[in-house]
């Protein structure tokens, strides 16, 4: 049994941090250990909440306020970030702990900063595994935040029980260029900054989104009235309890109607298949394969070998022993 | 030697059509035959011109007029389409030959309709191989058109010597929401419909794009003044000769400075690596692998097995013989 397992289950924060560092590592011995550790985790569940919002909508302030409200109710909260863009530029400009100062000093909360270098695929694996670690460590809610760019939203939606979109109040009836695909992923749209001068604008924005959401096709995993748009103010705390109540109501409904477990099962399957493809492609990174790819690539570049013929040759080389020994290659269709 | 090879080289159109049907097939015996046929093709080169433009900019009319001008100069012209979206919806609404009626009856031209079903990856392979077949069949210019959506432009740019963006005149100084990434791929921006009432607007649009292009970083493969924006009219033919002269000047410069061959070599290498990844992932589609994936996927969905552990198990199963026989697995890093 891994030495990290028991302290992790007992809620030791250092053990959790070390376990996350382990799943972030790409060293093969670390990877093997991480896979074994994850497989041995007890089956505790947290509510996995995805939160997307572009910079400027007040995501950090929202997490700070929302997280503090939850810990005030006796819930343990973990915050993870999926931010391939900041990962690419070498970590977020402000550290995640600086962004959420109050929550980071809260013993009921655990904030894991974005790792300093990662690719989207690596971020996905790391985040999925980190969620499992946080669940095993006894956290009740895992907030997975992402900036509203590229594919990271889809990625986060695929690992959450609930996907929340945080938006800023918008002038007029413009829908802030929110892509339809992202609207379709959202379970809850929260219009932040519904306070002070922006209150009226925020309410109008909520109405606009509510109207837009009604135009979307009803999804089987939604009770009547969902997806829903609500005003919140991270600054004053207004609306946060209502948002949390709606999240709980949605999840209760999904649990009662079998959608919660069905979604988790489908997500686990999807994760398995993604790991499978990544693992298979990793064979091309082996030193001997790399050398062969280099050799054939040069012949292709020189025009001495057609690209397709070179690929066939390398695949034969990779699979030769496999076919000879087990015959699996004979069934290629 | 493949029975299609000699007639194909001799310029027999039916042989070319049959060879394209062969490369479009996914049957393993067809695939093997296609790989061998492509590998045996003589090293004839055509100028590969990519052409992107959203529906409504007059792409078909442009190809019809531009292609007819080229055949009038004694050049043989092939037209291919990369359109995964129409492929997904079961072929283009109007057949490609209907769209380009004059060119399709021209004995110097060859138009290959979009295949009725394909995925982006499949479209890429099919198009790359079809380009090679057209070159071997003696075509001087291969036009590869794509609609301006998603990743198809990147894909086409990666298989062309020259990438052209066809745009409509735009009111004001808006740049029609053309994505920066696509601007950066373009060698030539052609603003169509520069005739009649739209002439002044088209000229202003050309000036706007010329200004935008000047802001882009200079690429090593560009002579002074490129990328360039020009007005054209597919309807009147105005500007088509100038566009063709610019294309030739650009290609001459690239040939003289080694960029033409270097780009082709890099493209061939890229193609080889893409084929390699596709070929490797195809192993997961083998019947026995599918059955294993199904079995493990159910255990994962039921929560009996962690996704990562299941992936490891399947990769071991796939690679067991390989490792045992050749030891390649021992070097995984």
PDB file of C-alpha atoms in Angstrom, chain B residues 16-291:
ATOM      1  CA  UNK B  16      -7.502   8.878 -62.164  1.00  0.00           C
ATOM      2  CA  UNK B  17     -11.090   8.682 -60.912  1.00  0.00           C
ATOM      3  CA  UNK B  18     -10.699   5.029 -60.048  1.00  0.00           C
ATOM      4  CA  UNK B  19      -7.422   5.693 -58.259  1.00  0.00           C
ATOM      5  CA  UNK B  20      -9.103   8.425 -56.172  1.00  0.00           C
ATOM      6  CA  UNK B  21     -11.945   6.065 -55.307  1.00  0.00           C
ATOM      7  CA  UNK B  22      -9.242   3.635 -54.183  1.00  0.00           C
ATOM      8  CA  UNK B  23      -7.587   6.151 -51.840  1.00  0.00           C
ATOM      9  CA  UNK B  24     -11.009   7.106 -50.472  1.00  0.00           C
ATOM     10  CA  UNK B  25     -11.741   3.532 -49.479  1.00  0.00           C
ATOM     11  CA  UNK B  26     -11.125   2.372 -45.920  1.00  0.00           C
ATOM     12  CA  UNK B  27     -11.052  -1.333 -46.785  1.00  0.00           C
ATOM     13  CA  UNK B  28      -7.675  -2.724 -45.694  1.00  0.00           C
ATOM     14  CA  UNK B  29      -6.922  -4.366 -49.043  1.00  0.00           C
ATOM     15  CA  UNK B  30      -7.768  -1.104 -50.830  1.00  0.00           C
ATOM     16  CA  UNK B  31      -5.638   0.810 -48.330  1.00  0.00           C
ATOM     17  CA  UNK B  32      -2.631  -1.441 -48.924  1.00  0.00           C
ATOM     18  CA  UNK B  33      -3.093  -1.088 -52.682  1.00  0.00           C
ATOM     19  CA  UNK B  34      -3.432   2.702 -52.367  1.00  0.00           C
ATOM     20  CA  UNK B  35      -0.235   2.971 -50.294  1.00  0.00           C
ATOM     21  CA  UNK B  36       1.657   0.914 -52.875  1.00  0.00           C
ATOM     22  CA  UNK B  37       0.206   2.907 -55.775  1.00  0.00           C
ATOM     23  CA  UNK B  38       1.102   6.257 -54.188  1.00  0.00           C
ATOM     24  CA  UNK B  39       4.616   4.996 -53.433  1.00  0.00           C
ATOM     25  CA  UNK B  40       5.069   4.046 -57.114  1.00  0.00           C
ATOM     26  CA  UNK B  41       3.964   7.416 -58.571  1.00  0.00           C
ATOM     27  CA  UNK B  42       6.493   9.375 -60.629  1.00  0.00           C
ATOM     28  CA  UNK B  43       7.791  12.606 -59.123  1.00  0.00           C
ATOM     29  CA  UNK B  44       5.771  15.089 -61.183  1.00  0.00           C
ATOM     30  CA  UNK B  45       4.849  18.327 -59.433  1.00  0.00           C
ATOM     31  CA  UNK B  46       1.827  20.592 -59.808  1.00  0.00           C
ATOM     32  CA  UNK B  47       1.395  23.953 -58.172  1.00  0.00           C
ATOM     33  CA  UNK B  48      -0.816  23.250 -55.155  1.00  0.00           C
ATOM     34  CA  UNK B  49      -3.045  26.229 -54.440  1.00  0.00           C
ATOM     35  CA  UNK B  50      -5.253  26.284 -51.347  1.00  0.00           C
ATOM     36  CA  UNK B  51      -8.368  28.422 -51.532  1.00  0.00           C
ATOM     37  CA  UNK B  52     -10.488  29.250 -48.542  1.00  0.00           C
ATOM     38  CA  UNK B  53     -13.634  31.321 -48.351  1.00  0.00           C
ATOM     39  CA  UNK B  54     -16.917  31.180 -46.496  1.00  0.00           C
ATOM     40  CA  UNK B  55     -20.135  30.430 -48.409  1.00  0.00           C
ATOM     41  CA  UNK B  56     -21.343  33.521 -50.252  1.00  0.00           C
ATOM     42  CA  UNK B  57     -17.997  35.034 -51.236  1.00  0.00           C
ATOM     43  CA  UNK B  58     -18.296  33.489 -54.694  1.00  0.00           C
ATOM     44  CA  UNK B  59     -15.796  30.658 -54.368  1.00  0.00           C
ATOM     45  CA  UNK B  60     -17.345  28.480 -57.086  1.00  0.00           C
ATOM     46  CA  UNK B  61     -17.598  31.382 -59.518  1.00  0.00           C
ATOM     47  CA  UNK B  62     -13.981  32.268 -58.754  1.00  0.00           C
ATOM     48  CA  UNK B  63     -12.749  28.724 -59.355  1.00  0.00           C
ATOM     49  CA  UNK B  64     -14.800  28.530 -62.544  1.00  0.00           C
ATOM     50  CA  UNK B  65     -13.315  31.792 -63.893  1.00  0.00           C
ATOM     51  CA  UNK B  66      -9.778  31.298 -62.563  1.00  0.00           C
ATOM     52  CA  UNK B  67      -9.639  27.669 -63.697  1.00  0.00           C
ATOM     53  CA  UNK B  68     -10.942  28.555 -67.157  1.00  0.00           C
ATOM     54  CA  UNK B  69      -8.319  31.292 -67.487  1.00  0.00           C
ATOM     55  CA  UNK B  70      -5.565  28.800 -66.616  1.00  0.00           C
ATOM     56  CA  UNK B  71      -6.786  26.143 -69.046  1.00  0.00           C
ATOM     57  CA  UNK B  72      -6.903  28.908 -71.667  1.00  0.00           C
ATOM     58  CA  UNK B  73      -3.158  29.283 -71.097  1.00  0.00           C
ATOM     59  CA  UNK B  74      -2.687  25.586 -71.804  1.00  0.00           C
ATOM     60  CA  UNK B  75      -2.490  24.507 -68.169  1.00  0.00           C
ATOM     61  CA  UNK B  76      -4.286  21.421 -66.877  1.00  0.00           C
ATOM     62  CA  UNK B  77      -6.244  22.161 -63.716  1.00  0.00           C
ATOM     63  CA  UNK B  78      -7.587  19.805 -61.028  1.00  0.00           C
ATOM     64  CA  UNK B  79     -10.077  20.983 -58.401  1.00  0.00           C
ATOM     65  CA  UNK B  80     -10.493  19.196 -55.066  1.00  0.00           C
ATOM     66  CA  UNK B  81     -12.680  20.093 -52.118  1.00  0.00           C
ATOM     67  CA  UNK B  82     -11.942  19.752 -48.413  1.00  0.00           C
ATOM     68  CA  UNK B  83     -15.268  20.247 -46.740  1.00  0.00           C
ATOM     69  CA  UNK B  84     -15.738  18.104 -43.645  1.00  0.00           C
ATOM     70  CA  UNK B  85     -18.983  19.890 -42.821  1.00  0.00           C
ATOM     71  CA  UNK B  86     -20.668  19.058 -46.097  1.00  0.00           C
ATOM     72  CA  UNK B  87     -19.102  15.617 -45.824  1.00  0.00           C
ATOM     73  CA  UNK B  88     -20.813  15.242 -42.475  1.00  0.00           C
ATOM     74  CA  UNK B  89     -24.165  16.278 -43.868  1.00  0.00           C
ATOM     75  CA  UNK B  90     -23.779  13.816 -46.718  1.00  0.00           C
ATOM     76  CA  UNK B  91     -22.176  15.791 -49.539  1.00  0.00           C
ATOM     77  CA  UNK B  92     -22.580  19.345 -50.714  1.00  0.00           C
ATOM     78  CA  UNK B  93     -26.095  20.550 -51.355  1.00  0.00           C
ATOM     79  CA  UNK B  94     -25.286  21.415 -54.917  1.00  0.00           C
ATOM     80  CA  UNK B  95     -22.903  18.901 -56.437  1.00  0.00           C
ATOM     81  CA  UNK B  96     -19.404  20.298 -57.080  1.00  0.00           C
ATOM     82  CA  UNK B  97     -19.830  19.750 -60.801  1.00  0.00           C
ATOM     83  CA  UNK B  98     -23.073  21.705 -60.866  1.00  0.00           C
ATOM     84  CA  UNK B  99     -21.365  24.561 -59.074  1.00  0.00           C
ATOM     85  CA  UNK B 100     -18.686  24.770 -61.748  1.00  0.00           C
ATOM     86  CA  UNK B 101     -20.552  23.880 -64.882  1.00  0.00           C
ATOM     87  CA  UNK B 102     -18.185  25.307 -67.467  1.00  0.00           C
ATOM     88  CA  UNK B 103     -15.040  23.937 -65.856  1.00  0.00           C
ATOM     89  CA  UNK B 104     -16.578  20.508 -65.379  1.00  0.00           C
ATOM     90  CA  UNK B 105     -17.102  20.205 -69.163  1.00  0.00           C
ATOM     91  CA  UNK B 106     -13.563  21.422 -69.904  1.00  0.00           C
ATOM     92  CA  UNK B 107     -11.275  18.560 -71.043  1.00  0.00           C
ATOM     93  CA  UNK B 108      -8.262  20.360 -69.513  1.00  0.00           C
ATOM     94  CA  UNK B 109      -9.914  20.395 -66.091  1.00  0.00           C
ATOM     95  CA  UNK B 110     -10.710  17.680 -63.593  1.00  0.00           C
ATOM     96  CA  UNK B 111     -13.174  18.276 -60.756  1.00  0.00           C
ATOM     97  CA  UNK B 112     -13.471  15.726 -58.013  1.00  0.00           C
ATOM     98  CA  UNK B 113     -16.645  16.069 -55.953  1.00  0.00           C
ATOM     99  CA  UNK B 114     -16.438  15.923 -52.179  1.00  0.00           C
ATOM    100  CA  UNK B 115     -16.889  12.330 -51.049  1.00  0.00           C
ATOM    101  CA  UNK B 116     -20.224  11.781 -49.386  1.00  0.00           C
ATOM    102  CA  UNK B 117     -18.901  10.663 -46.034  1.00  0.00           C
ATOM    103  CA  UNK B 118     -15.613  11.296 -44.323  1.00  0.00           C
ATOM    104  CA  UNK B 119     -14.085  12.626 -41.139  1.00  0.00           C
ATOM    105  CA  UNK B 120     -11.525  15.398 -41.008  1.00  0.00           C
ATOM    106  CA  UNK B 121      -8.651  12.955 -40.602  1.00  0.00           C
ATOM    107  CA  UNK B 122      -9.941  10.839 -43.467  1.00  0.00           C
ATOM    108  CA  UNK B 123     -10.441  13.946 -45.598  1.00  0.00           C
ATOM    109  CA  UNK B 124      -6.823  14.936 -44.972  1.00  0.00           C
ATOM    110  CA  UNK B 125      -5.397  11.626 -46.098  1.00  0.00           C
ATOM    111  CA  UNK B 126      -7.725  11.385 -49.067  1.00  0.00           C
ATOM    112  CA  UNK B 127      -6.904  14.908 -50.211  1.00  0.00           C
ATOM    113  CA  UNK B 128      -3.140  14.547 -49.802  1.00  0.00           C
ATOM    114  CA  UNK B 129      -3.169  11.318 -51.763  1.00  0.00           C
ATOM    115  CA  UNK B 130      -5.519  12.720 -54.400  1.00  0.00           C
ATOM    116  CA  UNK B 131      -3.160  15.669 -54.911  1.00  0.00           C
ATOM    117  CA  UNK B 132      -0.340  13.216 -55.569  1.00  0.00           C
ATOM    118  CA  UNK B 133      -2.511  11.289 -58.027  1.00  0.00           C
ATOM    119  CA  UNK B 134      -3.415  14.490 -59.901  1.00  0.00           C
ATOM    120  CA  UNK B 135       0.243  15.478 -60.077  1.00  0.00           C
ATOM    121  CA  UNK B 136       1.187  12.088 -61.441  1.00  0.00           C
ATOM    122  CA  UNK B 137      -1.649  12.380 -63.982  1.00  0.00           C
ATOM    123  CA  UNK B 138       0.029  15.481 -65.363  1.00  0.00           C
ATOM    124  CA  UNK B 139      -2.073  18.307 -63.916  1.00  0.00           C
ATOM    125  CA  UNK B 140      -0.178  21.587 -63.660  1.00  0.00           C
ATOM    126  CA  UNK B 141      -2.307  23.274 -61.028  1.00  0.00           C
ATOM    127  CA  UNK B 142      -4.243  21.608 -58.222  1.00  0.00           C
ATOM    128  CA  UNK B 143      -6.778  23.883 -56.542  1.00  0.00           C
ATOM    129  CA  UNK B 144      -7.822  22.683 -53.098  1.00  0.00           C
ATOM    130  CA  UNK B 145     -10.834  24.598 -51.893  1.00  0.00           C
ATOM    131  CA  UNK B 146     -12.220  24.659 -48.388  1.00  0.00           C
ATOM    132  CA  UNK B 147     -14.997  26.474 -46.610  1.00  0.00           C
ATOM    133  CA  UNK B 148     -13.766  28.889 -44.003  1.00  0.00           C
ATOM    134  CA  UNK B 149     -14.709  26.901 -40.937  1.00  0.00           C
ATOM    135  CA  UNK B 150     -12.868  25.159 -38.157  1.00  0.00           C
ATOM    136  CA  UNK B 151      -9.647  23.353 -38.737  1.00  0.00           C
ATOM    137  CA  UNK B 152     -10.079  22.651 -42.423  1.00  0.00           C
ATOM    138  CA  UNK B 153      -8.067  25.742 -43.379  1.00  0.00           C
ATOM    139  CA  UNK B 154      -5.050  24.703 -41.335  1.00  0.00           C
ATOM    140  CA  UNK B 155      -5.359  21.316 -42.901  1.00  0.00           C
ATOM    141  CA  UNK B 156      -5.426  22.701 -46.441  1.00  0.00           C
ATOM    142  CA  UNK B 157      -2.617  25.178 -45.738  1.00  0.00           C
ATOM    143  CA  UNK B 158      -0.499  22.220 -44.632  1.00  0.00           C
ATOM    144  CA  UNK B 159      -0.825  20.547 -48.024  1.00  0.00           C
ATOM    145  CA  UNK B 160      -0.418  23.567 -50.317  1.00  0.00           C
ATOM    146  CA  UNK B 161       2.388  25.582 -51.842  1.00  0.00           C
ATOM    147  CA  UNK B 162       0.259  28.693 -51.678  1.00  0.00           C
ATOM    148  CA  UNK B 163      -2.740  29.611 -49.553  1.00  0.00           C
ATOM    149  CA  UNK B 164      -5.331  32.046 -50.840  1.00  0.00           C
ATOM    150  CA  UNK B 165      -8.154  33.593 -48.878  1.00  0.00           C
ATOM    151  CA  UNK B 166     -11.178  34.753 -50.868  1.00  0.00           C
ATOM    152  CA  UNK B 167     -13.276  37.439 -49.170  1.00  0.00           C
ATOM    153  CA  UNK B 168     -16.279  39.571 -49.954  1.00  0.00           C
ATOM    154  CA  UNK B 169     -16.192  43.375 -49.842  1.00  0.00           C
ATOM    155  CA  UNK B 170     -17.026  44.569 -46.343  1.00  0.00           C
ATOM    156  CA  UNK B 171     -18.677  47.814 -45.277  1.00  0.00           C
ATOM    157  CA  UNK B 172     -16.640  50.157 -43.095  1.00  0.00           C
ATOM    158  CA  UNK B 173     -13.271  49.075 -41.811  1.00  0.00           C
ATOM    159  CA  UNK B 174     -14.458  45.886 -40.170  1.00  0.00           C
ATOM    160  CA  UNK B 175     -12.272  42.977 -41.061  1.00  0.00           C
ATOM    161  CA  UNK B 176     -15.235  40.608 -41.363  1.00  0.00           C
ATOM    162  CA  UNK B 177     -14.282  38.665 -38.291  1.00  0.00           C
ATOM    163  CA  UNK B 178     -11.446  36.943 -40.122  1.00  0.00           C
ATOM    164  CA  UNK B 179      -9.458  35.173 -37.466  1.00  0.00           C
ATOM    165  CA  UNK B 180      -5.866  36.258 -37.003  1.00  0.00           C
ATOM    166  CA  UNK B 181      -4.699  32.670 -37.351  1.00  0.00           C
ATOM    167  CA  UNK B 182      -6.246  32.436 -40.800  1.00  0.00           C
ATOM    168  CA  UNK B 183      -4.811  35.805 -41.870  1.00  0.00           C
ATOM    169  CA  UNK B 184      -1.418  34.507 -40.801  1.00  0.00           C
ATOM    170  CA  UNK B 185      -1.778  31.478 -43.061  1.00  0.00           C
ATOM    171  CA  UNK B 186      -2.719  33.490 -46.148  1.00  0.00           C
ATOM    172  CA  UNK B 187      -0.205  34.251 -48.878  1.00  0.00           C
ATOM    173  CA  UNK B 188      -2.746  36.178 -50.905  1.00  0.00           C
ATOM    174  CA  UNK B 189      -6.028  37.760 -49.871  1.00  0.00           C
ATOM    175  CA  UNK B 190      -8.381  38.216 -52.804  1.00  0.00           C
ATOM    176  CA  UNK B 191     -11.360  40.495 -52.304  1.00  0.00           C
ATOM    177  CA  UNK B 192     -13.968  39.256 -54.751  1.00  0.00           C
ATOM    178  CA  UNK B 193     -16.902  41.116 -56.335  1.00  0.00           C
ATOM    179  CA  UNK B 194     -14.713  44.116 -57.142  1.00  0.00           C
ATOM    180  CA  UNK B 195     -17.148  45.176 -59.856  1.00  0.00           C
ATOM    181  CA  UNK B 196     -20.237  47.360 -60.344  1.00  0.00           C
ATOM    182  CA  UNK B 197     -21.707  48.880 -57.211  1.00  0.00           C
ATOM    183  CA  UNK B 198     -19.291  47.061 -54.930  1.00  0.00           C
ATOM    184  CA  UNK B 199     -16.092  48.245 -56.643  1.00  0.00           C
ATOM    185  CA  UNK B 200     -15.376  51.130 -54.243  1.00  0.00           C
ATOM    186  CA  UNK B 201     -16.205  48.990 -51.198  1.00  0.00           C
ATOM    187  CA  UNK B 202     -13.989  46.201 -52.498  1.00  0.00           C
ATOM    188  CA  UNK B 203     -11.076  48.588 -52.984  1.00  0.00           C
ATOM    189  CA  UNK B 204     -11.503  49.933 -49.479  1.00  0.00           C
ATOM    190  CA  UNK B 205     -11.633  46.367 -48.141  1.00  0.00           C
ATOM    191  CA  UNK B 206      -8.399  45.571 -49.997  1.00  0.00           C
ATOM    192  CA  UNK B 207      -6.760  48.615 -48.374  1.00  0.00           C
ATOM    193  CA  UNK B 208      -8.001  47.520 -44.947  1.00  0.00           C
ATOM    194  CA  UNK B 209      -6.565  44.060 -45.372  1.00  0.00           C
ATOM    195  CA  UNK B 210      -3.335  45.366 -46.823  1.00  0.00           C
ATOM    196  CA  UNK B 211      -3.011  47.438 -43.656  1.00  0.00           C
ATOM    197  CA  UNK B 212      -3.797  44.470 -41.427  1.00  0.00           C
ATOM    198  CA  UNK B 213      -1.313  42.266 -43.280  1.00  0.00           C
ATOM    199  CA  UNK B 214       1.442  44.820 -42.783  1.00  0.00           C
ATOM    200  CA  UNK B 215       0.972  44.456 -39.036  1.00  0.00           C
ATOM    201  CA  UNK B 216       1.739  40.740 -39.148  1.00  0.00           C
ATOM    202  CA  UNK B 217       5.230  39.525 -38.469  1.00  0.00           C
ATOM    203  CA  UNK B 218       7.215  38.967 -41.663  1.00  0.00           C
ATOM    204  CA  UNK B 219       7.603  35.281 -42.471  1.00  0.00           C
ATOM    205  CA  UNK B 220      10.943  33.988 -43.823  1.00  0.00           C
ATOM    206  CA  UNK B 221       9.192  32.355 -46.775  1.00  0.00           C
ATOM    207  CA  UNK B 222       7.823  35.677 -48.055  1.00  0.00           C
ATOM    208  CA  UNK B 223       9.476  38.120 -50.447  1.00  0.00           C
ATOM    209  CA  UNK B 224       9.022  41.855 -49.907  1.00  0.00           C
ATOM    210  CA  UNK B 225       5.360  42.872 -50.210  1.00  0.00           C
ATOM    211  CA  UNK B 226       3.848  39.503 -49.282  1.00  0.00           C
ATOM    212  CA  UNK B 227       1.328  38.489 -48.044  1.00  0.00           C
ATOM    213  CA  UNK B 228      -0.642  40.736 -50.375  1.00  0.00           C
ATOM    214  CA  UNK B 229      -4.279  41.793 -50.770  1.00  0.00           C
ATOM    215  CA  UNK B 230      -5.804  42.258 -54.234  1.00  0.00           C
ATOM    216  CA  UNK B 231      -9.226  43.021 -55.693  1.00  0.00           C
ATOM    217  CA  UNK B 232     -10.689  40.508 -58.138  1.00  0.00           C
ATOM    218  CA  UNK B 233     -13.976  39.973 -59.885  1.00  0.00           C
ATOM    219  CA  UNK B 234     -14.884  36.403 -60.639  1.00  0.00           C
ATOM    220  CA  UNK B 235     -17.926  37.732 -62.531  1.00  0.00           C
ATOM    221  CA  UNK B 236     -16.036  39.985 -64.973  1.00  0.00           C
ATOM    222  CA  UNK B 237     -12.656  38.254 -64.795  1.00  0.00           C
ATOM    223  CA  UNK B 238     -11.025  41.524 -63.741  1.00  0.00           C
ATOM    224  CA  UNK B 239      -7.870  41.037 -61.678  1.00  0.00           C
ATOM    225  CA  UNK B 240      -7.607  37.277 -62.187  1.00  0.00           C
ATOM    226  CA  UNK B 241      -4.542  37.595 -64.423  1.00  0.00           C
ATOM    227  CA  UNK B 242      -2.896  39.886 -61.870  1.00  0.00           C
ATOM    228  CA  UNK B 243      -3.675  37.395 -59.078  1.00  0.00           C
ATOM    229  CA  UNK B 244      -2.139  34.583 -61.118  1.00  0.00           C
ATOM    230  CA  UNK B 245       0.943  36.703 -61.882  1.00  0.00           C
ATOM    231  CA  UNK B 246       1.383  37.392 -58.153  1.00  0.00           C
ATOM    232  CA  UNK B 247       1.049  33.698 -57.339  1.00  0.00           C
ATOM    233  CA  UNK B 248       3.699  32.842 -59.913  1.00  0.00           C
ATOM    234  CA  UNK B 249       6.030  35.577 -58.682  1.00  0.00           C
ATOM    235  CA  UNK B 250       5.683  34.358 -55.115  1.00  0.00           C
ATOM    236  CA  UNK B 251       6.350  30.740 -56.064  1.00  0.00           C
ATOM    237  CA  UNK B 252       9.316  31.689 -58.261  1.00  0.00           C
ATOM    238  CA  UNK B 253      10.848  33.566 -55.353  1.00  0.00           C
ATOM    239  CA  UNK B 254      10.259  30.665 -52.990  1.00  0.00           C
ATOM    240  CA  UNK B 255      11.768  28.205 -55.430  1.00  0.00           C
ATOM    241  CA  UNK B 256      14.806  30.431 -55.935  1.00  0.00           C
ATOM    242  CA  UNK B 257      15.302  30.837 -52.191  1.00  0.00           C
ATOM    243  CA  UNK B 258      14.840  27.184 -51.255  1.00  0.00           C
ATOM    244  CA  UNK B 259      11.555  27.714 -49.421  1.00  0.00           C
ATOM    245  CA  UNK B 260       9.441  25.783 -51.908  1.00  0.00           C
ATOM    246  CA  UNK B 261      11.309  22.507 -51.459  1.00  0.00           C
ATOM    247  CA  UNK B 262      11.792  23.055 -47.739  1.00  0.00           C
ATOM    248  CA  UNK B 263       8.064  23.542 -47.219  1.00  0.00           C
ATOM    249  CA  UNK B 264       7.193  20.463 -49.266  1.00  0.00           C
ATOM    250  CA  UNK B 265       9.707  18.419 -47.287  1.00  0.00           C
ATOM    251  CA  UNK B 266       8.262  19.639 -43.985  1.00  0.00           C
ATOM    252  CA  UNK B 267       4.734  18.924 -45.207  1.00  0.00           C
ATOM    253  CA  UNK B 268       5.660  15.391 -46.251  1.00  0.00           C
ATOM    254  CA  UNK B 269       7.210  14.778 -42.862  1.00  0.00           C
ATOM    255  CA  UNK B 270       4.152  16.128 -41.110  1.00  0.00           C
ATOM    256  CA  UNK B 271       1.941  13.900 -43.250  1.00  0.00           C
ATOM    257  CA  UNK B 272       4.063  10.869 -42.358  1.00  0.00           C
ATOM    258  CA  UNK B 273       3.691  11.584 -38.645  1.00  0.00           C
ATOM    259  CA  UNK B 274      -0.058  12.119 -38.962  1.00  0.00           C
ATOM    260  CA  UNK B 275      -0.395   8.779 -40.785  1.00  0.00           C
ATOM    261  CA  UNK B 276       1.679   7.171 -38.079  1.00  0.00           C
ATOM    262  CA  UNK B 277      -0.565   8.396 -35.265  1.00  0.00           C
ATOM    263  CA  UNK B 278      -3.708   7.457 -37.182  1.00  0.00           C
ATOM    264  CA  UNK B 279      -2.312   4.017 -37.933  1.00  0.00           C
ATOM    265  CA  UNK B 280      -1.370   3.412 -34.319  1.00  0.00           C
ATOM    266  CA  UNK B 281      -4.768   4.470 -32.997  1.00  0.00           C
ATOM    267  CA  UNK B 282      -6.416   2.196 -35.565  1.00  0.00           C
ATOM    268  CA  UNK B 283      -5.192  -0.718 -33.426  1.00  0.00           C
ATOM    269  CA  UNK B 284      -7.866   0.177 -30.936  1.00  0.00           C
ATOM    270  CA  UNK B 285     -10.411  -0.535 -33.675  1.00  0.00           C
ATOM    271  CA  UNK B 286      -9.384  -4.131 -34.085  1.00  0.00           C
ATOM    272  CA  UNK B 287     -12.220  -6.485 -33.105  1.00  0.00           C
ATOM    273  CA  UNK B 288     -10.324  -8.074 -30.201  1.00  0.00           C
ATOM    274  CA  UNK B 289      -9.160  -4.711 -28.872  1.00  0.00           C
ATOM    275  CA  UNK B 290     -12.696  -3.387 -29.162  1.00  0.00           C
ATOM    276  CA  UNK B 291     -14.019  -6.296 -27.166  1.00  0.00           C
TER     277      UNK B 291
END
